[in-house]
Tab-separated table of C-alpha atoms and ligand atoms in Angstrom:
chain	number	residue	atom	x	y	z
J	1	MET	CA	-6.913	17.152	32.006
J	2	ASN	CA	-4.371	19.867	31.295
J	3	LEU	CA	-3.713	19.198	27.601
J	4	LEU	CA	-6.297	21.156	25.671
J	5	PRO	CA	-7.271	19.837	22.241
J	6	ASP	CA	-7.407	22.128	19.234
J	7	LEU	CA	-9.657	19.747	17.330
J	8	PHE	CA	-12.419	17.461	18.460
J	9	ILE	CA	-14.183	14.787	16.379
J	10	GLN	CA	-17.462	13.692	17.930
J	11	ASN	CA	-20.502	11.502	17.310
J	12	CYS	CA	-18.580	8.778	15.507
J	13	GLY	CA	-21.304	6.102	15.245
J	14	GLN	CA	-18.640	3.414	15.059
J	15	LEU	CA	-15.155	4.637	15.885
J	16	LEU	CA	-12.830	1.888	14.609
J	17	THR	CA	-9.725	2.542	16.691
J	18	VAL	CA	-7.861	-0.582	15.462
J	19	ALA	CA	-5.952	-0.195	18.731
J	20	GLY	CA	-3.526	-2.474	20.535
J	21	ALA	CA	-1.184	-3.637	17.774
J	22	SER	CA	1.434	-0.930	17.388
J	23	GLN	CA	4.238	-3.212	18.555
J	24	ARG	CA	3.297	-6.307	16.580
J	25	PRO	CA	0.899	-6.773	13.684
J	26	LYS	CA	-2.507	-8.254	14.279
J	27	ILE	CA	-2.965	-11.994	13.827
J	28	LEU	CA	-5.704	-14.585	14.457
J	29	GLN	CA	-8.614	-13.222	16.565
J	30	GLY	CA	-6.891	-9.833	16.666
J	31	MET	CA	-7.626	-9.545	12.942
J	32	ASP	CA	-11.346	-9.629	13.738
J	33	ASP	CA	-11.125	-6.968	16.429
J	34	LEU	CA	-11.497	-3.369	15.254
J	35	GLY	CA	-11.427	-1.847	18.757
J	36	ILE	CA	-14.827	-0.273	18.166
J	37	ILE	CA	-16.086	2.548	20.368
J	38	LEU	CA	-19.760	3.302	19.801
J	39	ASN	CA	-20.569	7.012	19.658
J	40	GLY	CA	-16.853	7.677	19.874
J	41	ALA	CA	-14.820	10.857	19.938
J	42	VAL	CA	-11.211	11.840	19.334
J	43	ALA	CA	-9.340	14.787	20.820
J	44	ILE	CA	-6.446	16.141	18.755
J	45	LYS	CA	-3.703	18.653	19.448
J	46	ALA	CA	-1.057	19.870	17.003
J	47	GLY	CA	-1.828	17.038	14.600
J	48	LYS	CA	-1.592	14.277	17.195
J	49	ILE	CA	-4.239	12.251	18.967
J	50	ILE	CA	-4.340	13.150	22.664
J	51	ASP	CA	-7.467	11.295	23.781
J	52	VAL	CA	-9.947	8.694	22.546
J	53	GLY	CA	-13.220	7.672	24.166
J	54	THR	CA	-16.978	7.966	23.881
J	55	THR	CA	-18.380	11.357	22.971
J	56	GLY	CA	-19.918	11.562	26.457
J	57	GLN	CA	-16.605	10.811	28.204
J	58	LEU	CA	-14.596	13.300	26.214
J	59	GLU	CA	-17.254	16.008	26.453
J	60	LYS	CA	-17.021	15.773	30.214
J	61	LYS	CA	-13.246	16.044	30.154
J	62	TYR	CA	-12.785	18.979	27.783
J	63	ASN	CA	-14.262	22.393	27.437
J	64	LYS	CA	-14.961	22.788	23.727
J	65	LYS	CA	-14.883	26.569	23.767
J	66	GLY	CA	-12.532	27.769	21.042
J	67	VAL	CA	-11.945	24.210	19.845
J	68	LYS	CA	-12.732	23.253	16.238
J	69	VAL	CA	-15.390	20.534	16.281
J	70	ILE	CA	-16.049	18.024	13.519
J	71	ASP	CA	-19.375	16.237	13.858
J	72	ALA	CA	-19.173	12.752	12.315
J	73	MET	CA	-22.989	12.576	12.476
J	74	GLY	CA	-23.177	8.920	13.459
J	75	ASN	CA	-20.936	7.701	10.647
J	76	VAL	CA	-18.038	5.240	10.666
J	77	VAL	CA	-14.676	6.818	11.522
J	78	LEU	CA	-11.360	4.977	11.185
J	79	PRO	CA	-7.621	5.472	10.652
J	80	GLY	CA	-6.564	6.669	7.189
J	81	PHE	CA	-5.737	3.782	4.857
J	82	VAL	CA	-2.120	2.780	4.370
J	83	ASP	CA	-1.479	1.591	0.813
J	84	CYS	CA	1.678	-0.417	1.475
J	85	HIS	CA	2.458	-1.588	-2.085
J	86	THR	CA	2.197	0.649	-5.158
J	87	HIS	CA	4.094	1.514	-8.320
J	88	ALA	CA	2.501	4.953	-8.536
J	89	VAL	CA	5.239	6.856	-10.422
J	90	PHE	CA	5.133	6.082	-14.144
J	91	GLY	CA	4.500	7.628	-17.543
J	92	GLY	CA	1.560	6.904	-19.859
J	93	ASP	CA	-0.872	4.056	-19.349
J	94	ARG	CA	-1.616	0.687	-20.912
J	95	THR	CA	-5.188	0.999	-22.094
J	96	GLY	CA	-4.126	-0.552	-25.421
J	97	GLU	CA	-2.898	-3.690	-23.672
J	98	PHE	CA	-6.162	-3.871	-21.770
J	99	VAL	CA	-7.920	-4.055	-25.144
J	100	GLN	CA	-5.480	-6.798	-26.263
J	101	ARG	CA	-6.138	-8.762	-23.082
J	102	MET	CA	-9.869	-8.491	-23.662
J	103	GLN	CA	-9.198	-10.250	-26.963
J	104	GLY	CA	-7.459	-13.124	-25.202
J	105	VAL	CA	-3.737	-12.235	-25.148
J	106	SER	CA	-2.257	-12.928	-21.712
J	107	TYR	CA	-0.285	-10.495	-19.514
J	108	LEU	CA	2.835	-12.699	-19.695
J	109	GLU	CA	2.587	-13.012	-23.493
J	110	ILE	CA	2.489	-9.216	-23.749
J	111	LEU	CA	5.436	-8.920	-21.335
J	112	LYS	CA	7.534	-11.472	-23.236
J	113	THR	CA	7.029	-9.643	-26.544
J	114	GLY	CA	8.376	-6.337	-25.255
J	115	GLY	CA	5.108	-4.836	-24.048
J	116	GLY	CA	3.989	-4.752	-20.444
J	117	ILE	CA	6.432	-3.246	-17.983
J	118	LEU	CA	8.836	-2.405	-20.829
J	119	SER	CA	6.307	-0.195	-22.597
J	120	THR	CA	5.809	1.765	-19.364
J	121	VAL	CA	9.610	1.968	-19.010
J	122	LYS	CA	9.746	3.621	-22.439
J	123	ASN	CA	7.009	6.111	-21.502
J	124	THR	CA	8.597	6.852	-18.123
J	125	ARG	CA	12.076	7.415	-19.544
J	126	GLU	CA	10.627	9.974	-21.952
J	127	LEU	CA	9.119	12.192	-19.233
J	128	THR	CA	10.988	15.028	-17.586
J	129	LEU	CA	11.226	14.972	-13.799
J	130	GLU	CA	8.702	17.807	-13.584
J	131	LYS	CA	6.171	16.047	-15.803
J	132	LEU	CA	6.627	12.782	-13.893
J	133	VAL	CA	5.895	14.582	-10.621
J	134	GLU	CA	2.845	16.219	-12.170
J	135	VAL	CA	1.254	13.004	-13.472
J	136	SER	CA	2.072	11.064	-10.312
J	137	LYS	CA	0.615	13.760	-8.077
J	138	LYS	CA	-2.734	13.269	-9.801
J	139	HIS	CA	-2.703	9.593	-8.858
J	140	LEU	CA	-1.847	10.459	-5.260
J	141	ASP	CA	-4.657	13.030	-5.134
J	142	THR	CA	-7.122	10.373	-6.279
J	143	MET	CA	-5.818	7.983	-3.622
J	144	LEU	CA	-6.209	10.667	-0.987
J	145	LEU	CA	-9.795	11.328	-2.045
J	146	HIS	CA	-10.396	7.616	-1.453
J	147	GLY	CA	-8.972	7.731	2.063
J	148	THR	CA	-5.333	6.709	1.588
J	149	THR	CA	-3.196	8.868	3.877
J	150	THR	CA	0.092	6.940	3.576
J	151	VAL	CA	1.522	5.292	0.487
J	152	GLU	CA	4.549	3.173	-0.335
J	153	ILE	CA	5.876	3.880	-3.842
J	154	LYS	CA	8.341	1.723	-5.763
J	155	SER	CA	10.663	2.828	-8.525
J	156	GLY	CA	11.113	0.300	-11.319
J	157	TYR	CA	9.958	1.917	-14.553
J	158	GLY	CA	13.342	3.485	-15.293
J	159	LEU	CA	15.722	0.516	-15.272
J	160	ASP	CA	18.785	2.591	-16.072
J	161	ASN	CA	20.844	4.761	-13.766
J	162	LYS	CA	19.447	8.100	-14.878
J	163	SER	CA	15.802	7.055	-15.044
J	164	GLU	CA	15.713	5.129	-11.740
J	165	LEU	CA	17.267	8.134	-10.009
J	166	LYS	CA	14.724	10.376	-11.739
J	167	ILE	CA	11.863	8.291	-10.331
J	168	LEU	CA	13.350	8.312	-6.822
J	169	LYS	CA	13.812	12.062	-7.119
J	170	ALA	CA	10.174	12.385	-8.227
J	171	ILE	CA	9.147	10.447	-5.104
J	172	GLN	CA	11.226	12.818	-2.948
J	173	ARG	CA	9.563	15.815	-4.607
J	174	LEU	CA	6.126	14.286	-4.037
J	175	LYS	CA	7.004	13.866	-0.366
J	176	LYS	CA	7.367	17.629	-0.188
J	177	ALA	CA	4.526	18.474	-2.556
J	178	HIS	CA	1.882	16.199	-1.051
J	179	PHE	CA	0.147	15.734	2.262
J	180	MET	CA	0.513	11.979	2.277
J	181	ASP	CA	3.334	10.207	4.035
J	182	ILE	CA	5.320	8.461	1.308
J	183	ILE	CA	7.670	5.509	1.778
J	184	PRO	CA	10.117	5.076	-1.131
J	185	THR	CA	11.209	1.635	-2.308
J	186	PHE	CA	13.912	0.890	-4.870
J	187	LEU	CA	12.720	-1.716	-7.389
J	188	GLY	CA	15.485	-1.511	-9.976
J	189	ALA	CA	14.977	-5.266	-10.382
J	190	HIS	CA	11.462	-4.974	-11.795
J	191	THR	CA	12.292	-6.631	-15.116
J	192	ILE	CA	15.266	-6.970	-17.462
J	193	PRO	CA	15.451	-3.804	-19.615
J	194	PHE	CA	15.886	-3.837	-23.423
J	195	GLU	CA	19.626	-3.176	-23.168
J	196	TYR	CA	20.346	-6.288	-21.087
J	197	GLN	CA	17.954	-8.838	-22.647
J	198	SER	CA	20.879	-11.007	-23.815
J	199	ASP	CA	22.742	-10.791	-20.500
J	200	PRO	CA	20.380	-10.642	-17.503
J	201	ASP	CA	23.163	-11.337	-14.988
J	202	ALA	CA	24.951	-8.191	-16.128
J	203	TYR	CA	21.772	-6.285	-15.249
J	204	VAL	CA	21.760	-7.911	-11.806
J	205	ASP	CA	25.311	-6.608	-11.341
J	206	PHE	CA	24.203	-3.157	-12.481
J	207	VAL	CA	21.411	-3.173	-9.862
J	208	CYS	CA	23.803	-4.273	-7.106
J	209	ASN	CA	26.275	-1.559	-8.101
J	210	ILE	CA	23.702	1.243	-8.064
J	211	LEU	CA	22.455	0.322	-4.560
J	212	PRO	CA	24.907	2.545	-2.608
J	213	GLU	CA	23.882	5.530	-4.753
J	214	VAL	CA	20.130	5.034	-4.260
J	215	LYS	CA	20.426	4.304	-0.536
J	216	ALA	CA	19.858	7.941	0.403
J	217	SER	CA	16.509	8.067	-1.364
J	218	ALA	CA	14.899	4.689	-0.591
J	219	ILE	CA	14.067	2.869	2.618
J	220	PHE	CA	13.163	-0.512	1.141
J	221	CYS	CA	14.648	-2.587	-1.662
J	222	ASP	CA	12.331	-4.916	-3.578
J	223	VAL	CA	12.765	-7.473	-6.392
J	224	PHE	CA	10.214	-8.998	-8.767
J	225	CYS	CA	11.135	-12.655	-8.187
J	226	ASP	CA	8.849	-14.666	-10.451
J	227	ASP	CA	8.285	-16.153	-13.879
J	228	GLY	CA	9.132	-13.314	-16.281
J	229	GLY	CA	11.185	-11.601	-13.561
J	230	PHE	CA	14.317	-12.471	-11.595
J	231	THR	CA	15.442	-15.955	-10.513
J	232	ILE	CA	15.937	-16.991	-6.892
J	233	GLU	CA	19.729	-16.697	-7.256
J	234	GLN	CA	19.559	-13.252	-8.876
J	235	THR	CA	17.066	-12.034	-6.265
J	236	GLU	CA	19.178	-13.327	-3.408
J	237	LYS	CA	22.242	-11.566	-4.783
J	238	ILE	CA	20.445	-8.206	-5.012
J	239	LEU	CA	18.552	-8.376	-1.730
J	240	SER	CA	21.454	-9.636	0.351
J	241	THR	CA	23.630	-6.824	-1.036
J	242	ALA	CA	20.843	-4.354	-0.199
J	243	LYS	CA	20.509	-5.746	3.303
J	244	LYS	CA	24.216	-5.246	3.990
J	245	LEU	CA	23.800	-1.628	2.933
J	246	GLY	CA	20.982	-1.119	5.440
J	247	PHE	CA	17.901	-1.352	3.217
J	248	ARG	CA	14.832	-3.077	4.591
J	249	LEU	CA	13.519	-5.731	2.245
J	250	LYS	CA	10.352	-6.463	0.319
J	251	ILE	CA	9.876	-9.146	-2.296
J	252	HIS	CA	7.353	-9.807	-5.087
J	253	ILE	CA	6.781	-13.572	-5.018
J	254	ASN	CA	4.304	-16.212	-6.196
J	255	GLU	CA	2.333	-13.752	-8.327
J	256	PHE	CA	2.470	-15.899	-11.460
J	257	LYS	CA	4.363	-18.998	-10.362
J	258	ASP	CA	5.886	-20.566	-7.266
J	259	ILE	CA	9.618	-20.539	-8.003
J	260	GLY	CA	10.698	-20.902	-4.359
J	261	GLY	CA	10.234	-17.321	-3.186
J	262	VAL	CA	8.909	-18.103	0.292
J	263	PRO	CA	12.054	-19.876	1.612
J	264	LEU	CA	14.095	-16.995	0.164
J	265	ALA	CA	11.935	-14.352	1.907
J	266	ILE	CA	12.462	-16.265	5.156
J	267	ARG	CA	16.226	-16.586	4.622
J	268	LEU	CA	16.489	-12.846	4.001
J	269	CYS	CA	14.167	-11.887	6.908
J	270	ALA	CA	12.172	-9.655	4.568
J	271	THR	CA	9.803	-7.154	6.172
J	272	SER	CA	7.094	-8.236	3.741
J	273	ALA	CA	6.388	-10.884	1.127
J	274	ASP	CA	3.986	-9.542	-1.460
J	275	HIS	CA	1.402	-11.128	-3.830
J	276	LEU	CA	1.446	-14.848	-2.783
J	277	ASP	CA	-1.389	-15.778	-5.155
J	278	ASN	CA	0.186	-19.161	-5.877
J	279	ILE	CA	1.241	-20.367	-2.451
J	280	LYS	CA	1.247	-23.970	-1.245
J	281	HIS	CA	0.124	-25.050	2.205
J	282	ARG	CA	3.651	-26.063	3.209
J	283	ASP	CA	4.891	-22.541	2.524
J	284	ILE	CA	2.038	-21.018	4.551
J	285	VAL	CA	3.148	-23.208	7.451
J	286	LYS	CA	6.793	-22.165	6.940
J	287	LEU	CA	5.830	-18.484	7.154
J	288	LYS	CA	4.274	-18.943	10.607
J	289	LYS	CA	5.967	-17.080	13.436
J	290	ARG	CA	8.505	-15.560	11.046
J	291	GLY	CA	7.098	-12.075	11.484
J	292	ILE	CA	7.048	-11.481	7.734
J	293	ILE	CA	3.981	-9.464	6.753
J	294	CYS	CA	2.100	-11.100	3.894
J	295	VAL	CA	0.897	-8.296	1.620
J	296	LEU	CA	-1.998	-9.594	-0.466
J	297	LEU	CA	-2.999	-7.774	-3.654
J	298	PRO	CA	-6.307	-9.202	-4.909
J	299	GLY	CA	-6.789	-6.379	-7.426
J	300	VAL	CA	-4.124	-8.104	-9.570
J	301	PRO	CA	-5.759	-11.500	-10.286
J	302	PHE	CA	-9.065	-9.630	-10.558
J	303	PHE	CA	-7.737	-7.287	-13.249
J	304	LEU	CA	-5.804	-10.074	-14.996
J	305	MET	CA	-8.964	-12.231	-15.035
J	306	LYS	CA	-7.284	-15.066	-13.152
J	307	GLU	CA	-8.766	-17.549	-10.761
J	308	ASN	CA	-5.873	-18.044	-8.376
J	309	TYR	CA	-6.137	-15.641	-5.465
J	310	ALA	CA	-4.007	-15.812	-2.320
J	311	PRO	CA	-5.818	-17.949	0.280
J	312	GLY	CA	-6.365	-15.005	2.616
J	313	ARG	CA	-8.809	-16.599	5.035
J	314	LYS	CA	-6.632	-19.711	5.404
J	315	MET	CA	-3.569	-17.547	5.993
J	316	VAL	CA	-5.392	-15.612	8.730
J	317	GLU	CA	-6.510	-18.891	10.323
J	318	GLU	CA	-2.914	-20.145	10.259
J	319	GLY	CA	-1.839	-17.069	12.193
J	320	LEU	CA	-0.014	-15.095	9.504
J	321	PRO	CA	-0.030	-11.285	9.704
J	322	ILE	CA	-1.919	-10.154	6.624
J	323	ALA	CA	-1.861	-6.722	5.011
J	324	LEU	CA	-3.686	-5.678	1.842
J	325	ALA	CA	-2.761	-3.098	-0.792
J	326	THR	CA	-3.743	-1.954	-4.273
J	327	ASP	CA	-0.438	-2.656	-6.125
J	328	PHE	CA	-1.512	0.422	-8.087
J	329	ASN	CA	0.364	0.215	-11.419
J	330	PRO	CA	-0.520	0.608	-15.112
J	331	GLY	CA	-0.280	-3.099	-15.965
J	332	THR	CA	-1.801	-5.361	-13.357
J	333	CYS	CA	-3.959	-3.079	-11.210
J	334	PRO	CA	-4.734	0.466	-12.350
J	335	CYS	CA	-6.932	1.051	-9.287
J	336	GLU	CA	-6.240	3.890	-6.865
J	337	ASN	CA	-9.197	3.039	-4.644
J	338	ILE	CA	-8.180	0.776	-1.758
J	339	GLN	CA	-11.845	0.439	-0.732
J	340	MET	CA	-12.287	-1.759	-3.802
J	341	ILE	CA	-9.481	-3.983	-2.496
J	342	ILE	CA	-11.383	-4.414	0.787
J	343	THR	CA	-14.361	-5.707	-1.196
J	344	LEU	CA	-12.152	-8.090	-3.200
J	345	ALA	CA	-10.516	-9.366	0.003
J	346	CYS	CA	-13.961	-10.276	1.313
J	347	LEU	CA	-15.332	-11.776	-1.885
J	348	LYS	CA	-12.226	-13.404	-3.344
J	349	LEU	CA	-9.923	-14.093	-0.372
J	350	GLY	CA	-12.694	-15.083	2.046
J	351	MET	CA	-11.693	-12.475	4.608
J	352	THR	CA	-14.160	-10.728	6.906
J	353	SER	CA	-14.674	-6.963	6.654
J	354	ALA	CA	-12.895	-6.520	10.000
J	355	GLN	CA	-9.895	-8.567	8.857
J	356	ALA	CA	-9.684	-6.557	5.657
J	357	ILE	CA	-9.871	-3.229	7.530
J	358	ASN	CA	-7.113	-4.291	9.935
J	359	ALA	CA	-5.106	-5.352	6.881
J	360	VAL	CA	-5.285	-1.887	5.227
J	361	THR	CA	-4.579	0.053	8.413
J	362	ILE	CA	-2.391	-1.227	11.243
J	363	ASN	CA	-0.945	-4.288	9.501
J	364	ALA	CA	-0.179	-2.239	6.400
J	365	ALA	CA	1.532	0.301	8.676
J	366	HIS	CA	3.742	-2.549	9.937
J	367	ALA	CA	4.535	-3.497	6.335
J	368	VAL	CA	6.068	-0.040	5.826
J	369	GLY	CA	7.674	0.175	9.268
J	370	MET	CA	5.454	3.013	10.512
J	371	ALA	CA	3.137	1.316	13.006
J	372	ASP	CA	4.520	3.455	15.835
J	373	ARG	CA	3.063	6.596	14.190
J	374	ILE	CA	0.112	5.595	11.997
J	375	GLY	CA	-2.437	2.836	11.330
J	376	SER	CA	-4.641	3.229	14.408
J	377	ILE	CA	-6.505	5.851	16.419
J	378	GLU	CA	-4.532	5.835	19.664
J	379	VAL	CA	-3.040	8.442	21.944
J	380	GLY	CA	0.301	9.678	20.631
J	381	LYS	CA	-0.312	8.745	16.996
J	382	GLN	CA	-0.701	11.109	14.055
J	383	ALA	CA	-4.283	12.233	13.549
J	384	ASP	CA	-4.676	10.488	10.183
J	385	ILE	CA	-8.407	9.906	10.321
J	386	ILE	CA	-11.154	9.343	7.753
J	387	ILE	CA	-14.890	9.830	8.070
J	388	LEU	CA	-17.087	7.676	5.850
J	389	ASP	CA	-20.660	8.100	4.647
J	390	ILE	CA	-21.858	4.795	6.210
J	391	GLN	CA	-23.000	3.780	9.676
J	392	ASP	CA	-21.816	0.153	9.748
J	393	TYR	CA	-18.303	-0.835	8.689
J	394	ASN	CA	-19.682	-3.876	6.833
J	395	GLN	CA	-21.252	-1.414	4.395
J	396	LEU	CA	-17.756	-0.481	3.229
J	397	PRO	CA	-17.217	-3.678	1.202
J	398	TYR	CA	-20.952	-4.113	0.659
J	399	TYR	CA	-21.668	-0.917	-1.310
J	400	PHE	CA	-18.718	-1.556	-3.587
J	401	GLY	CA	-17.213	0.506	-6.362
J	402	THR	CA	-18.125	3.886	-4.902
J	403	ASN	CA	-16.132	6.217	-2.707
J	404	HIS	CA	-17.333	6.169	0.908
J	405	VAL	CA	-14.788	8.692	2.178
J	406	LYS	CA	-16.410	12.008	3.068
J	407	LYS	CA	-13.639	13.662	5.050
J	408	VAL	CA	-9.907	13.056	5.391
J	409	LEU	CA	-7.719	14.441	8.153
J	410	LYS	CA	-3.971	14.195	7.711
J	411	LYS	CA	-1.939	15.041	10.803
J	412	GLY	CA	-5.054	16.759	12.118
J	413	ARG	CA	-5.531	18.895	9.035
J	414	LEU	CA	-8.794	18.655	7.115
J	415	ILE	CA	-7.802	18.062	3.501
J	416	VAL	CA	-10.851	16.336	2.054
J	417	GLU	CA	-14.337	17.582	2.762
J	418	ASN	CA	-17.580	16.547	1.035
J	419	LYS	CA	-15.446	14.158	-1.063
J	420	GLN	CA	-13.390	17.070	-2.465
J	421	LEU	CA	-9.824	18.188	-1.856
J	422	VAL	CA	-10.133	21.401	0.122
J	423	ASP	CA	-6.583	22.163	1.201
J	424	LEU	CA	-4.482	22.011	-1.914
J	425	ARG	CA	-0.784	21.593	-1.946
S	1	LIG	O1	3.281	-5.875	-8.992
S	1	LIG	N1	4.769	-7.852	-11.726
S	1	LIG	C1	5.477	-6.957	-11.377
S	1	LIG	N2	5.151	-5.703	-11.129
S	1	LIG	C2	3.836	-5.216	-11.136
S	1	LIG	C3	3.305	-5.094	-12.515
S	1	LIG	C4	3.924	-3.985	-13.232
S	1	LIG	C5	3.404	-3.728	-14.602
S	1	LIG	O2	2.757	-4.577	-15.253
S	1	LIG	O3	3.667	-2.602	-15.055
S	1	LIG	C6	2.994	-6.004	-10.180
S	1	LIG	O4	2.066	-6.717	-10.547
S	2	LIG	FE1	3.819	-4.865	-7.346
């Protein structure tokens, strides 16, 4: 072997490579396969994975003299988590609404009386760009400490030209100021802002008109197409305009109500359809073989105290490619820890631990269009690798509510050690 590693991870009790699905997302039995190598090892050079095998195999191949060695000490090692759906850039929080909801007021009631998203819009508009970057960076740091090495972030708490551009600019600054890979999404159509309450279609026109200007700073365009959000016709207008401009598409559908979002996602060839808590069997069947990633967000019904969760297990059995994410946002899921989502996927969506882990790694990488670089531990990919404090991957959802991530490597660089950020940016 002539390529010499500069970093070597050894004694990985279970090395979950999640290999073999960089071209297409995992489905069916593939969702139960984590590509496990017992007592595994990974050789890394210049931030990229150059070899994967058992510790014995790799020790024979490489002379470790002068090479930095990380001993995983028999623990579980896997690709860094990809949080493929978040709204992580916002001002303030909504603790007050949480208290209201505990007293029985529903999320939609709060939204319809000017609270909810609109109260976060007010708080976000008030922040300077610098302050917005500062508060958002804290959220990203917490995510990183919990093993998330790539994050998709949506705009959508500005809802006017200046404020939406400020959020997208904040995301661009975070890209430079943070280790994580960040995928920006424009969600100008998050809700109808105060100024357009009497004329929602005029707001739809505003969103369509701003698309060329935001194109340079967002890869995806998304719309909240649901009860309390945008209609099918309004969503179609925005997303088809975005598609012509070269955006890739995401769509929030069936979170509160089924208003016909699935046929629209299919018509538009969206990259992902997100939420899907209220989905009928006929729509699950329609989604088959369409290649649309179904991004399930069980933290939302959990936090909103609702009983209708997306039928994750059934969707896996039907052959749909499933990804999972936090939906981190101040209203419906203020949870930065994607490990908690793995537990909810098992307990509330009926998924197995292996399915859930595939859903937050390689399939989530497909949902953000980065599966060629991240999401698995394979030769040629970025060394985005996390080392847990458990010896069996089933312990990840089992010991729930705590942080199992001991070490995080991003592009081969050790940035979390002993559950602390060590390389600050
Ligand atoms: O994905 N429902 C739309 N957007 C978010 C909620 C945003 C908020 O309540 O601030 C969601 O659930
Ligand atoms: Fe969302």
